[in-house]
Amino acid sequence: WFANARSAATSMSRITFRNRTYLDDLVVAEGDGTPGADRDGDGMWDMWEIEHFGATNAPAGAPGNDADADGVNNADEYTADTDPHAGDSFLAITNVTPEAGGVRLHWQGGRLAEQFVDYNTNLLETADTWQPVASNPPPTETHMQWLHDGVTHKAGFYRVRAQRPQR
């Protein structure tokens, strides 16, 4: 558990158990324990940073760092709710298979982010023409699949993206 605190601190705690009082050092972690709190303003929830890096100011946990060297920085791992310490944990389409009447997509991601599948028939247009065709609210499985029924274009492009719920 995390006590309410505005910064890392060491304090004394008094614990009373069966009429005996014990004094012990208590380390209070940064963050207030509120889901969605981002006291350091780096765009990642404090509790997620503490869970994965031990503190909100750990150098390895900086948003632009890539702790597991999988090509996905910590900010994007946070957004997709993937594990920043596992090189095989990142948001990505893993397979696209044509089926009768459609196309089946397989992808991997995290559990606590909303996942979106977008579709486009022309990547050469200058305007953003991606169309959302499916969404998956959290909690989600880490390995998902979805059938895009009725696809009539001979060529199409897919992307999967994630968004953290706002607090």
XYZ file of C-alpha atoms in Angstrom:
167
model
C 0.000 0.000 0.000
C 1.052 3.574 -0.446
C 0.453 6.325 2.060
C -0.686 9.756 0.952
C 2.402 11.863 0.399
C 3.566 14.615 -1.909
C 7.207 13.560 -2.144
C 9.482 10.747 -1.122
C 10.218 10.871 2.582
C 11.280 8.724 5.470
C 9.323 8.989 8.657
C 8.709 7.033 11.819
C 5.532 5.043 12.177
C 3.971 3.774 15.342
C 2.258 0.395 15.160
C 0.130 -0.796 18.066
C -0.541 -4.516 18.151
C -2.236 -6.187 21.144
C -1.471 -3.268 23.402
C 2.218 -3.227 22.455
C 3.655 -0.310 20.533
C 6.415 -0.747 17.972
C 8.353 1.950 16.195
C 9.649 1.213 12.718
C 10.986 3.122 9.757
C 8.384 3.704 7.095
C 9.358 4.702 3.587
C 6.581 6.612 1.893
C 6.596 6.227 -1.871
C 6.078 9.146 -4.189
C 2.557 9.616 -5.470
C -0.660 9.707 -3.531
C -1.932 6.247 -4.466
C -4.805 7.712 -6.454
C -5.350 5.879 -9.748
C -4.412 8.315 -12.477
C -2.338 10.665 -10.322
C 0.599 12.136 -12.247
C 2.279 14.501 -9.801
C 5.526 14.711 -11.786
C 3.659 15.701 -14.969
C 5.431 13.260 -17.286
C 2.202 11.793 -18.698
C 2.523 8.448 -16.891
C 0.507 7.576 -13.786
C 2.656 7.654 -10.658
C 1.425 4.248 -9.483
C 2.444 2.683 -12.829
C 5.922 4.219 -12.532
C 6.297 2.983 -8.953
C 5.093 -0.505 -9.907
C 7.503 -0.805 -12.833
C 10.503 1.327 -11.775
C 10.239 1.689 -7.991
C 9.800 5.481 -8.029
C 8.494 8.290 -10.202
C 11.979 9.746 -10.643
C 13.914 6.573 -11.544
C 16.215 7.403 -14.494
C 15.364 4.127 -16.277
C 11.678 5.065 -16.020
C 11.911 8.367 -17.904
C 9.219 8.631 -20.629
C 11.694 8.666 -23.533
C 13.792 5.738 -22.294
C 13.327 2.199 -23.574
C 14.023 0.044 -20.515
C 13.726 -3.299 -22.346
C 15.285 -2.212 -25.675
C 12.265 -3.389 -27.695
C 12.006 -0.174 -29.710
C 9.065 1.159 -27.661
C 9.745 3.936 -25.160
C 8.340 3.923 -21.623
C 5.657 6.518 -22.419
C 4.279 4.314 -25.206
C 4.561 1.188 -23.018
C 2.548 3.063 -20.379
C -0.100 4.158 -22.908
C -0.530 0.597 -24.207
C -0.184 -0.884 -20.684
C 2.571 -3.221 -21.783
C 5.510 -4.315 -19.634
C 8.494 -1.932 -20.022
C 10.851 -4.676 -18.810
C 9.778 -7.423 -21.247
C 11.136 -7.115 -24.774
C 8.242 -9.162 -26.184
C 5.547 -7.001 -24.559
C 4.462 -4.143 -26.843
C 1.402 -3.103 -28.838
C 1.570 -4.566 -32.343
C -0.342 -6.424 -35.016
C 1.068 -9.953 -35.029
C -0.821 -11.554 -37.920
C -3.265 -10.654 -40.708
C -5.102 -13.527 -42.376
C -7.611 -13.293 -45.267
C -10.730 -15.377 -44.630
C -13.931 -15.945 -46.566
C -15.796 -12.643 -46.327
C -13.200 -10.752 -44.348
C -9.780 -10.338 -42.817
C -8.770 -11.618 -39.374
C -6.353 -9.511 -37.357
C -4.312 -10.730 -34.401
C -2.543 -8.293 -32.101
C -0.907 -8.066 -28.705
C -1.107 -5.315 -26.126
C -1.802 -4.596 -22.482
C -4.833 -5.049 -20.235
C -5.715 -1.570 -18.933
C -5.738 0.527 -22.106
C -8.536 0.833 -24.642
C -7.419 -0.657 -27.938
C -8.529 0.565 -31.372
C -8.194 -1.043 -34.791
C -8.082 1.463 -37.671
C -8.367 0.759 -41.407
C -7.226 2.678 -44.477
C -7.337 1.914 -48.187
C -4.852 4.538 -49.352
C -1.684 5.586 -47.563
C -0.764 8.079 -50.291
C -3.482 10.619 -49.462
C -2.266 13.654 -47.585
C -5.281 13.784 -45.270
C -5.540 11.403 -42.325
C -7.992 8.860 -43.732
C -7.733 6.177 -41.057
C -11.167 4.912 -40.062
C -11.785 3.244 -36.696
C -13.353 -0.169 -37.338
C -13.166 -1.766 -33.883
C -12.510 -0.841 -30.281
C -11.851 -2.923 -27.229
C -12.411 -1.284 -23.821
C -10.369 -2.444 -20.836
C -9.826 -4.856 -19.320
C -8.522 -6.615 -22.409
C -6.636 -9.805 -23.073
C -2.965 -9.444 -23.942
C -3.492 -11.362 -27.208
C -6.568 -10.389 -29.215
C -8.141 -11.230 -32.561
C -10.948 -9.685 -34.551
C -12.619 -10.414 -37.895
C -13.121 -7.420 -40.209
C -16.271 -8.647 -41.980
C -17.195 -7.562 -45.478
C -13.857 -6.135 -46.610
C -14.224 -5.486 -50.359
C -10.956 -3.693 -51.182
C -8.130 -5.746 -52.655
C -5.609 -3.736 -50.646
C -6.057 -2.353 -47.174
C -3.934 -1.208 -44.269
C -4.476 -1.723 -40.557
C -3.051 -0.212 -37.430
C -3.737 -0.849 -33.771
C -3.455 1.937 -31.227
C -4.160 2.333 -27.536
C -5.398 5.020 -25.199
C -5.390 5.105 -21.414
C -8.685 5.984 -19.743
C -8.736 9.531 -18.405
C -9.119 9.840 -14.673
